[in-house]
Structure formats: structure tokens, C-alpha cells
XYZ file of C-alpha atoms in Angstrom:
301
model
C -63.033 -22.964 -269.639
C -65.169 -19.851 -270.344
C -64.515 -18.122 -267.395
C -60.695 -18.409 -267.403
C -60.936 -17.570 -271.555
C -63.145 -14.035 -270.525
C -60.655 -13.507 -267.780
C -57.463 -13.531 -269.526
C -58.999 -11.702 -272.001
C -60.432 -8.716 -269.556
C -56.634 -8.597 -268.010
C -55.188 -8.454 -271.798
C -57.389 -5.339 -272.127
C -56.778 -3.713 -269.334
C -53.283 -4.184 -268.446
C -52.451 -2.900 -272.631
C -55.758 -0.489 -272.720
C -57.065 -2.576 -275.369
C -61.260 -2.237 -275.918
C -61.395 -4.708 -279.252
C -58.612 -7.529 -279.312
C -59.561 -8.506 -282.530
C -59.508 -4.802 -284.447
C -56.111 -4.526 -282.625
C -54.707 -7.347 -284.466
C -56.387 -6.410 -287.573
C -54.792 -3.102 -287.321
C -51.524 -4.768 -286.697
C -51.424 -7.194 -289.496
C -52.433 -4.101 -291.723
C -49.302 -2.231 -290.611
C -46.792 -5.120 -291.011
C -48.174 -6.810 -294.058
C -47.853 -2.619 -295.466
C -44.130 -2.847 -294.899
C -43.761 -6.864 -297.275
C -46.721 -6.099 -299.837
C -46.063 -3.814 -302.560
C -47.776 -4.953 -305.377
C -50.968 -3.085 -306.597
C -53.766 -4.625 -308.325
C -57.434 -3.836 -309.550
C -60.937 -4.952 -309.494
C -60.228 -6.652 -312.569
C -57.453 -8.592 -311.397
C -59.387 -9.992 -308.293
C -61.965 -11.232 -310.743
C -60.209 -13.023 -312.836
C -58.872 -14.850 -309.895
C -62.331 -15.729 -308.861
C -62.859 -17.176 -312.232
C -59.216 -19.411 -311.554
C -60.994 -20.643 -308.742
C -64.369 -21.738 -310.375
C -66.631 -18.867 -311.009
C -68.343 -18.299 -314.108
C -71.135 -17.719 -315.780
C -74.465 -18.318 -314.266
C -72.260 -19.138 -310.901
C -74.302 -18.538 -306.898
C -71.441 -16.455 -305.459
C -71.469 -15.820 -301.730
C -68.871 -13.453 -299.972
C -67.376 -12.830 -297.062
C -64.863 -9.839 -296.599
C -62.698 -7.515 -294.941
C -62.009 -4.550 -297.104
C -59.432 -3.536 -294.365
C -57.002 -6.737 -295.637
C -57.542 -4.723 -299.444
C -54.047 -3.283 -298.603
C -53.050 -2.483 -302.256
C -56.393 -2.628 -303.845
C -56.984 0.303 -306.503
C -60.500 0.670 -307.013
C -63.659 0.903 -304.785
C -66.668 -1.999 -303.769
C -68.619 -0.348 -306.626
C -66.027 -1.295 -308.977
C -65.718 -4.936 -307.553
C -69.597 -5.467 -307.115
C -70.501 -4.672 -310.804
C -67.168 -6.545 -312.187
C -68.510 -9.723 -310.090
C -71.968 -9.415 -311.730
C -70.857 -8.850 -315.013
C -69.154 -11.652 -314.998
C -71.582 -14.288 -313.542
C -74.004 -12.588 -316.158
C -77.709 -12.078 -316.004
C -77.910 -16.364 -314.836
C -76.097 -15.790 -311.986
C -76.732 -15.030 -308.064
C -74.736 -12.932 -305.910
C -75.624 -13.102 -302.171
C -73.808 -11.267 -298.942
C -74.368 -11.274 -295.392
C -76.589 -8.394 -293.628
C -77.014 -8.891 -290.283
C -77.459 -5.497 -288.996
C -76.010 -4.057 -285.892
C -77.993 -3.793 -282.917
C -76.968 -0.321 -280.908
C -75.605 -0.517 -277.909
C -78.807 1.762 -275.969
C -81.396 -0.751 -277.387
C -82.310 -3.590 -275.422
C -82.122 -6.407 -277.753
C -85.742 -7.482 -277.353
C -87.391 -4.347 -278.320
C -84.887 -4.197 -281.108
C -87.246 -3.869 -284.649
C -85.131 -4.843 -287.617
C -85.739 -2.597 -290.797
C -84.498 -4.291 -293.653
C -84.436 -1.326 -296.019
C -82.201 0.911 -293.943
C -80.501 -0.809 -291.097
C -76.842 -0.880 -291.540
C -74.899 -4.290 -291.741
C -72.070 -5.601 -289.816
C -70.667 -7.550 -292.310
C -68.593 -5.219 -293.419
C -67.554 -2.445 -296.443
C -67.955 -4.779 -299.449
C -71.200 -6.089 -297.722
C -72.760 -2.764 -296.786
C -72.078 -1.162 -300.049
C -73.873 -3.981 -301.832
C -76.616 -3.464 -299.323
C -77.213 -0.450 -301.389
C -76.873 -1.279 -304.599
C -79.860 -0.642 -307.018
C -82.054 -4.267 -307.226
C -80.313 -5.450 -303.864
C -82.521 -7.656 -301.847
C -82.389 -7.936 -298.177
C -84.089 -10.741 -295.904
C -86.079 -10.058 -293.129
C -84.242 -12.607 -290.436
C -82.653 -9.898 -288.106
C -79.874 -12.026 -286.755
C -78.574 -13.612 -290.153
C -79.918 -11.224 -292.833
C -78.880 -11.718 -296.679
C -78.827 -9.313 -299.506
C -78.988 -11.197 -303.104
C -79.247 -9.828 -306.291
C -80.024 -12.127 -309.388
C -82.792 -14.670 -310.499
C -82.487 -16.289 -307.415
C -82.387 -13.946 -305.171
C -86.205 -14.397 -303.941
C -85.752 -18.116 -303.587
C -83.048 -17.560 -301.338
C -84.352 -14.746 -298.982
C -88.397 -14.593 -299.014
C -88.638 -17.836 -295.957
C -85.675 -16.684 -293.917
C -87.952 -15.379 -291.462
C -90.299 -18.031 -291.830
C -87.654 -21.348 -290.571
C -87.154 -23.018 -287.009
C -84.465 -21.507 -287.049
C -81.637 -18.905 -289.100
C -79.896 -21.889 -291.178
C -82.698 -24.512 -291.403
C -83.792 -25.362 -294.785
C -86.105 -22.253 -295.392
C -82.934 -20.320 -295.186
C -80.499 -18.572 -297.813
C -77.287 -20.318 -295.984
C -79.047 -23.767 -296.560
C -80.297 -23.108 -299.990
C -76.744 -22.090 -301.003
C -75.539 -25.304 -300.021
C -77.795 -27.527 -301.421
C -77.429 -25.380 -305.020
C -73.582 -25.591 -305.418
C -72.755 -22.248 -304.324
C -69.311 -20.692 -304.320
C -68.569 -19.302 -301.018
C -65.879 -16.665 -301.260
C -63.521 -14.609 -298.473
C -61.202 -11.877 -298.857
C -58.840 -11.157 -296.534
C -60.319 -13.293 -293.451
C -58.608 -15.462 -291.336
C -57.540 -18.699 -292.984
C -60.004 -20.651 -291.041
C -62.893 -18.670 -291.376
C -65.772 -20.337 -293.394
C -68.242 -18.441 -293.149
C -71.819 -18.631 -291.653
C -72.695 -21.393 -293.953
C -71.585 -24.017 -291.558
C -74.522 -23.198 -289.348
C -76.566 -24.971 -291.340
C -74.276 -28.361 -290.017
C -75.707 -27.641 -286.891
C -79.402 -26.668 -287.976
C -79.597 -29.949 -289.622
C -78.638 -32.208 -287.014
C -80.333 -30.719 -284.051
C -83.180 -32.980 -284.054
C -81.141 -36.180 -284.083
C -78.136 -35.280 -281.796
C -78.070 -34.044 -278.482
C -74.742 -32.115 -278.706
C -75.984 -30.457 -281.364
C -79.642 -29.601 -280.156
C -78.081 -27.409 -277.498
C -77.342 -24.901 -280.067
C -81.820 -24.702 -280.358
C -82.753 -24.453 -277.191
C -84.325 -21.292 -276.677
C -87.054 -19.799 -278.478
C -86.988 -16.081 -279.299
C -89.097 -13.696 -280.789
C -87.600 -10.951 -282.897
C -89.542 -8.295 -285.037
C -88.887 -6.727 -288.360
C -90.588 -3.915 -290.389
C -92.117 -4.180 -293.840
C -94.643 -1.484 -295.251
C -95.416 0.349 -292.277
C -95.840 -2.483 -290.228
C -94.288 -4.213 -287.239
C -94.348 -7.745 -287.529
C -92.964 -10.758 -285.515
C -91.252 -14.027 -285.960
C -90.080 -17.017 -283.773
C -86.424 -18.649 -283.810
C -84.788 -21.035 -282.045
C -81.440 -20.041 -280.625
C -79.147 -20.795 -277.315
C -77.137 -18.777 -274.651
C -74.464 -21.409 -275.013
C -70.641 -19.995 -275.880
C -68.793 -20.893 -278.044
C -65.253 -21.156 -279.162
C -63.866 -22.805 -282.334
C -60.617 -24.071 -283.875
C -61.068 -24.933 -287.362
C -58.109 -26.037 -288.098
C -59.806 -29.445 -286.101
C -62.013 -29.733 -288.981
C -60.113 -28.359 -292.187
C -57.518 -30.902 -292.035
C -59.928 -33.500 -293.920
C -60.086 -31.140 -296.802
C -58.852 -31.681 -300.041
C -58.200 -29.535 -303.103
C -62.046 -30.378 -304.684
C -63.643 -29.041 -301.426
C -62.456 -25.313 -301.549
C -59.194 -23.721 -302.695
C -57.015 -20.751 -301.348
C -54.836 -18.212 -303.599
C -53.223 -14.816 -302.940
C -53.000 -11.614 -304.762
C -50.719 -9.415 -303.268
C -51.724 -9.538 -299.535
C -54.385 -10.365 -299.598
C -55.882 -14.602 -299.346
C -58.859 -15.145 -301.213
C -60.303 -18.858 -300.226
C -63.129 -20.359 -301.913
C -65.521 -23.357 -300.877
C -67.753 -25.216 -303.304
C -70.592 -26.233 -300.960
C -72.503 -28.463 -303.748
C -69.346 -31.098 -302.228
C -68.065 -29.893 -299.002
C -71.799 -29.754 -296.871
C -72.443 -33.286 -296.982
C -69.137 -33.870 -296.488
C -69.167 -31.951 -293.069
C -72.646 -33.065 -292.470
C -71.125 -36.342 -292.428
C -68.301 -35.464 -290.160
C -71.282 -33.650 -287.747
C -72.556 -37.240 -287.644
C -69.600 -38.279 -286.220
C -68.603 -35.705 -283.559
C -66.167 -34.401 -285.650
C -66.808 -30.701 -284.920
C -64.339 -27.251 -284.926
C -65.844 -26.485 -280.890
C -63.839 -27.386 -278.374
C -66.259 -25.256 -276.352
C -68.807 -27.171 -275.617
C -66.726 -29.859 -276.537
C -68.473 -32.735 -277.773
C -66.692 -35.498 -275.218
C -69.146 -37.455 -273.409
C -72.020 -37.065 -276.084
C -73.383 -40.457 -277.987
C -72.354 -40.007 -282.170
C -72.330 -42.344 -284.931
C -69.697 -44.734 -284.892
């Protein structure tokens, strides 16, 4: 199955001269969906959606984002990132992923992560809060958060220090287990973010399909004050494909909502009730890969 997925992808790309499938169909959307949405709105407008949907004050906020999908947006991330924290007040948390990009010319083992100025590849929204004055950024090179908010060094100071990127030492994990509201603008309907990692983290000790996903220890190294320092993870070579849609069927309206301003979809999921919910699912080999697909490995019944 991975083989003849990589092939017809390689002849898509060369036979239409197409280096990035998935910006091409970005860039697509963005043209068509410029031609049916007209109406304008503001940061202001966006938040008070996000309120509709269950934020307030005091509220963990994650978010997920594609500022390309911000068609008819009138404003800038600035504007956004200080109406979100002005809203969930001085109580609340607002965390984004970091992960930075690795260039091309650098083998990925000698890569050394610097929190404080490495780019992320999380997007607009995400790198501009990167920046923002009292952002903090965790040191795990492959899953990095920036928080800002009283609980922002809970959430980031033992990502480096976990089995793995989404174990229980992480931020992912400790915004599920503390009701967080995990937001996305303009993603694909079935994205959910990399929250549901943690599904996998957790069960990897008790369930062969799911240990696969650990089985590889790798060092990676990070810089703080000067110095080069090292951690260990546990990670796999094994690929993956997903189809959410396997899994989001068993939601209902008190695990996560979806609205729409103007183009674009904003989706929220309250974690506090959807992890254990999909933890429970895990359980049962009820999982969005269909690569490795889960047939012929022992579940709960």
C-alpha cells in the first residue's frame, strides 16, 4: 500500500509539474472559495465566535491554523493574538505548536534545535506568536510548544524530559488531561491536531499495534545558554496514512463543535471529554490509520 500511494503520487507530480500536492490544493481552494466568499470580517469577530464555542475567561486555548484559508480576514496575527489573550484574561493559557523546520542541507542527526530563534512550521499565526513578548517555547525539537500564561511552564519545562513527544511529561498530554480547548482555522475538516498523539503515547506499553509507533530510540539536541545539550525519544520509521472521518463519526455535539465565518471553518475540541473518549476507542482498535492498519492485532473486546 505505501509503495503504490508514493507512486501515484510521484506520477501526479511529474506528469502536471507539481513539487507540493498539498500547497497546490491549498492554492486552489484559495482561488475558488475567492470567487463564493465575499464577506469581510475582523479579529473581533473571530473572537467572539471562539467565545460561541466555549472560550472564556481563564480558558487553555490551543490552535492550529492556516492563515492562507483567512481569505477575507481584515486585520493581522498581532491583532488576533492579543484579542485571544485579552479575552481569556490574565487566568488563562494560550499554547501553539513550534516545531521548527529542519533545512533541507542538514542531516537530521546533527540538527541542534534553538528554541529562541528557530523558525516554526506551524504556520503564520503560530510563528508570529513565537515572537510575541513573554512567549515560551519548549525544548522538544520535533513537537515544540510556545505558551504564554500561568501555565505556560507546567506545560513546556518536561517536554524534553518524556519517553517520548506526547507522553505525560508533555504539553499535548497536559492539555488533555486540563480541559483544554483545541482550536483550527481554516484546516481540513478532519484535522485534529497533534493532540491525538498522545492516544498513541498512552497505549504503547499495553498494545502491540500501537507500540510500533515507539520503536526506535533517537537522540536529538537542543541549545539553552550557550550550551548543547541532548535528549532521548522514542519514535518509529513506520508510515502512516489516516482517514479521520473512520474515527469522527462517533462524535457528538459535546465532544467538539464546527462553525464558519465567511470562508473560513473554525472547529473546536474540548479534550477534558473527547481524550478518554478516544482513549477508549484506542482500546478497541478503533483507530483513523488504515496504514498500518490495525487487522490482525489482539484489542479489547
Amino acid at each position: 500500500m505505501e509503495k503504490l500511494i508514493k507512486t501515484f503520487s510521484s506520477i501526479i507530480k511529474l506528469t502536471f509539474g507539481i513539487n507540493d500536492i498539498s500547497l497546490f490544493r491549498k492554492k486552489l481552494r484559495k482561488r475558488i472559495g475567492k470567487l463564493i466568499y465575499k464577506k469581510k470580517y475582523n479579529a473581533n469577530d473571530l473572537i467572539e465566535l471562539m467565545c460561541q464555542m466555549g472560550m472564556k475567561k481563564g480558558s487553555l486555548v490551543c490552535i492550529h491554523s492556516s492563515m492562507m484559508q483567512f481569505y477575507n480576514y481584515k486585520g493581522s496575527a498581532i491583532e488576533l493574538i492579543e484579542g485571544i489573550l485579552n479575552e481569556i484574561g490574565p487566568n488563562g493559557t494560550l499554547m501553539m505548536p513550534a516545531f521548527p523546520i529542519i533545512p533541507s542541507n542538514i542531516d537530521s542527526k546533527l540538527y541542534v534545535f534553538n528554541p529562541e530563534t528557530d523558525k516554526t512550521g506551524a504556520g503564520f499565526l503560530a510563528e508570529s506568536f513565537r515572537k510575541y513578548p513573554g512567549v515560551k517555547r519548549s525544548f522538544n525539537s520535533r513537537a515544540s510548544v510556545c505558551a504564554i500564561g500561568p501555565l505556560s511552564d507546567y506545560l513546556l519545562n518536561e517536554h524534553h524530559l518524556g519517553k517520548d513527544c506526547w507522553d505525560e511529561k508533555s504539553p499535548w498530554y497536559k492539555l488533555c488531561i486540563n480541559n483544554g480547548l483545541v482550536f483550527s482555522f481554516g484546516l481540513p475538516r478532519s484535522y485534529m491536531g497533534t493532540w491525538f498523539h498522545c492516544i498513541e503515547s498512552s497505549l504503547k506499553n499495553d498494545y502491540p499495534y500501537w507500540s510500533q509507533f515507539f520503536s526506535k530510540e533517537c537522540t536529538f539536541k537542543y541549545q539553552f545558554n550557550g550550551k548543547i545539550n541532548t535528549y532521548v525519544n522514542l519514535s518509529c520509521d513506520v508510515y502512516r496514512r489516516t482517514n479521520k472521518k473512520r474515527i469522527m463519526r462517533y462524535f457528538t455535539e459535546k465532544d467538539w463543535k464546527i462553525a464558519r465565518i465567511s470562508n473560513l471553518e473554525v472547529k473546536v475540541f474540548y479534550t477534558g471529554l473527547l481524550f478518554p473518549k478516544l482513549l477508549d476507542m484506542a482500546k478497541k482498535g478503533i483507530t483513523p490509520y488504515y496504514c498500518p492498519s490495525p487487522k490482525g492485532f489482539k484489542f479489547d473486546q
